[in-house]
Coordinates of C-alpha atoms in Angstrom, one line a residue:
X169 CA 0.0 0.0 0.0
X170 CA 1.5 3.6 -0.7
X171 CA 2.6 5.6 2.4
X172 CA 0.1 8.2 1.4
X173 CA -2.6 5.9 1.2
X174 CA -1.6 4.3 4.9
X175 CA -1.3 7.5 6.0
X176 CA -4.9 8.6 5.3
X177 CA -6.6 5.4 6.6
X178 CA -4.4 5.7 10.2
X179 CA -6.3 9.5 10.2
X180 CA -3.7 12.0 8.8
X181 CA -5.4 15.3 7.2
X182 CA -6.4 15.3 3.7
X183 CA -6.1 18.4 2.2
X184 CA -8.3 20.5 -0.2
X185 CA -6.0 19.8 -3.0
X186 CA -5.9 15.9 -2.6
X187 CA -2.9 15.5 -1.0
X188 CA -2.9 14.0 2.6
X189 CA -0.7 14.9 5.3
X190 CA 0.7 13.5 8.2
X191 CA 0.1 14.1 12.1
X192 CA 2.8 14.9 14.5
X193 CA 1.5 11.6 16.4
X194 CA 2.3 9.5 13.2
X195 CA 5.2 11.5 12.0
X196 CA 6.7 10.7 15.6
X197 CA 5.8 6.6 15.4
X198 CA 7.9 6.5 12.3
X199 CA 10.7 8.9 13.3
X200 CA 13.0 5.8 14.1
X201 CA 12.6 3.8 11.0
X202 CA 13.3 7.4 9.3
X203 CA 16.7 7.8 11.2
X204 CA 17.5 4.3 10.8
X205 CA 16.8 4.9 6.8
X206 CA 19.2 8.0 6.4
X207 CA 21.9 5.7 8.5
X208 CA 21.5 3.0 5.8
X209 CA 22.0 6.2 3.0
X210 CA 25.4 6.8 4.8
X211 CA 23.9 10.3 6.3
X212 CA 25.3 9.2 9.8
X213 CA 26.4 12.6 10.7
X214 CA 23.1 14.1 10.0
X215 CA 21.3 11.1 11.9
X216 CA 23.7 12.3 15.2
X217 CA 22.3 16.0 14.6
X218 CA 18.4 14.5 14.5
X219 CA 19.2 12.6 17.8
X220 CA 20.1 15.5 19.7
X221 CA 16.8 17.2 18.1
X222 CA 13.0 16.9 18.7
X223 CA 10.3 16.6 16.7
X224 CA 8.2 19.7 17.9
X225 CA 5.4 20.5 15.4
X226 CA 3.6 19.3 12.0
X227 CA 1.1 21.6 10.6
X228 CA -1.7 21.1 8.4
X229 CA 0.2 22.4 5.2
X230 CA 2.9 19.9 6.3
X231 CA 5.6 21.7 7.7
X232 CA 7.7 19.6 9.6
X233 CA 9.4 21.7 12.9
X234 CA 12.2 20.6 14.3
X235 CA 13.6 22.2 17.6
X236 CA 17.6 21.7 18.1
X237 CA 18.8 22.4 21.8
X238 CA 22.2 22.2 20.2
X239 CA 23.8 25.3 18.3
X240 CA 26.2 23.5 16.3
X241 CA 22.8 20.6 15.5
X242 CA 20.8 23.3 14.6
X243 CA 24.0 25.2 12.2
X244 CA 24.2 21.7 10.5
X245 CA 21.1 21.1 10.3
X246 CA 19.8 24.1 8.4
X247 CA 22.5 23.7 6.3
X248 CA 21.6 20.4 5.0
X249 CA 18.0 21.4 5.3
X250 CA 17.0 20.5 2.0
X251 CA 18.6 17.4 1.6
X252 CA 16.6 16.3 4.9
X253 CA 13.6 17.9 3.9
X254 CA 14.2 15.8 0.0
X255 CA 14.7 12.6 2.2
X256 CA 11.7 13.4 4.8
X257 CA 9.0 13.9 1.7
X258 CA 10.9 10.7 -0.1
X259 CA 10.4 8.3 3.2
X260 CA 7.2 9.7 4.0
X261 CA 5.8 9.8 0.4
X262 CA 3.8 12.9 1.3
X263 CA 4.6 16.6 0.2
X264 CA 6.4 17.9 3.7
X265 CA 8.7 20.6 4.4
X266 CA 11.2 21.3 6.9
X267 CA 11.2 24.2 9.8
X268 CA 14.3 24.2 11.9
X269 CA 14.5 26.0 15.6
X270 CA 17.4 27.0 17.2
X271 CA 16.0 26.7 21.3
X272 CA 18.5 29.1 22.9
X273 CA 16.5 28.7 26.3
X274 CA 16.9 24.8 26.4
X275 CA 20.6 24.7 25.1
X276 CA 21.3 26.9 28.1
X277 CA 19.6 24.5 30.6
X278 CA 21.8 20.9 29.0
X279 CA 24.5 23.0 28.9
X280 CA 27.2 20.3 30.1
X281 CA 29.3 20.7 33.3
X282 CA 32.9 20.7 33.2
X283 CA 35.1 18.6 35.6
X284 CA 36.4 21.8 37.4
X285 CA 32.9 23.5 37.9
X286 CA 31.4 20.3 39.4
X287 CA 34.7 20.2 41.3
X288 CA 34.1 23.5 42.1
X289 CA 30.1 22.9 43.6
X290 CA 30.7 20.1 45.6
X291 CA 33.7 21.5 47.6
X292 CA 30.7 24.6 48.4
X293 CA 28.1 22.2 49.4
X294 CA 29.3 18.8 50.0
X295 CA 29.9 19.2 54.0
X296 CA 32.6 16.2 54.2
X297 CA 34.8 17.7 51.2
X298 CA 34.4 21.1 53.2
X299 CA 35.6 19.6 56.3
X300 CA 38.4 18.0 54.0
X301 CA 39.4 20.9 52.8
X302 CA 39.2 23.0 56.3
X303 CA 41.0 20.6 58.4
X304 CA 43.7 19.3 55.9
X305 CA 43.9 22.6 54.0
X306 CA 44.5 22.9 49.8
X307 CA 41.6 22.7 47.3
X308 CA 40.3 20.0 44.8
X309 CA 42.2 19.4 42.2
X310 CA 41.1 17.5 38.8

């Protein structure tokens, strides 16, 4: 059976033109078989990017959005966005297009800890590493 055709009888929207799109809900159930179908295309590097991604929106025209909490994810990204969005319509078999976000607010929040600042926080609050420190003197070292 076509993807289209599947995609209309599990409930995606048709539109006024005849074309049928996809929900978010089903876009999402199929997101891994998509990954795993660029990896097989030899786009691993692209497939790394989507991982660290999120599938945050499909609208009624078919616009895909995809929200990166990763600067250099998003930079790549939206510079291979038309080869993902080619690939997207091609596995999907349905007329989609691609919206990349750059999520400045959550990038800040997963930023990751380095060695010294965690270092750093547990000598303020960890009370035996304080007494450590106080009654043998120095500081923590990495």
């Amino acid at each position: 059976m076509p993807q289209a055709a599947r995609t209309q009888q599990d409930g995606a929207t048709p539109v006024g033109d005849g074309s049928v799109l996809i929900t978010l809900e089903q876009l999402r159930l199929e997101w891994h078989r998509f990954l795993e179908h660029l990896t097989k295309k030899g786009m691993q590097v692209l497939v790394s990017h989507l991982h660290s991604s999120e599938l945050n929106s499909c609208s009624p025209h078919g616009i895909v959005g995809i929200g990166c909490c990763r600067k250099f994810s998003y930079e790549e990204l939206l510079h291979d966005a038309q080869v993902l969005e080619e690939e997207l319509a091609g596995f999907y078999g349905l007329p989609l297009k691609l919206q990349v976000r750059y999520d400045a607010e959550r990038d800040a929040c997963t930023k990751e800890r380095t060695v010294f600042t965690m270092f750093q926080e547990l000598s303020e609050s960890n009370e035996v590493v304080r007494y450590l420190i106080s009654e043998f003197g120095g500081e923590l070292v990495y």
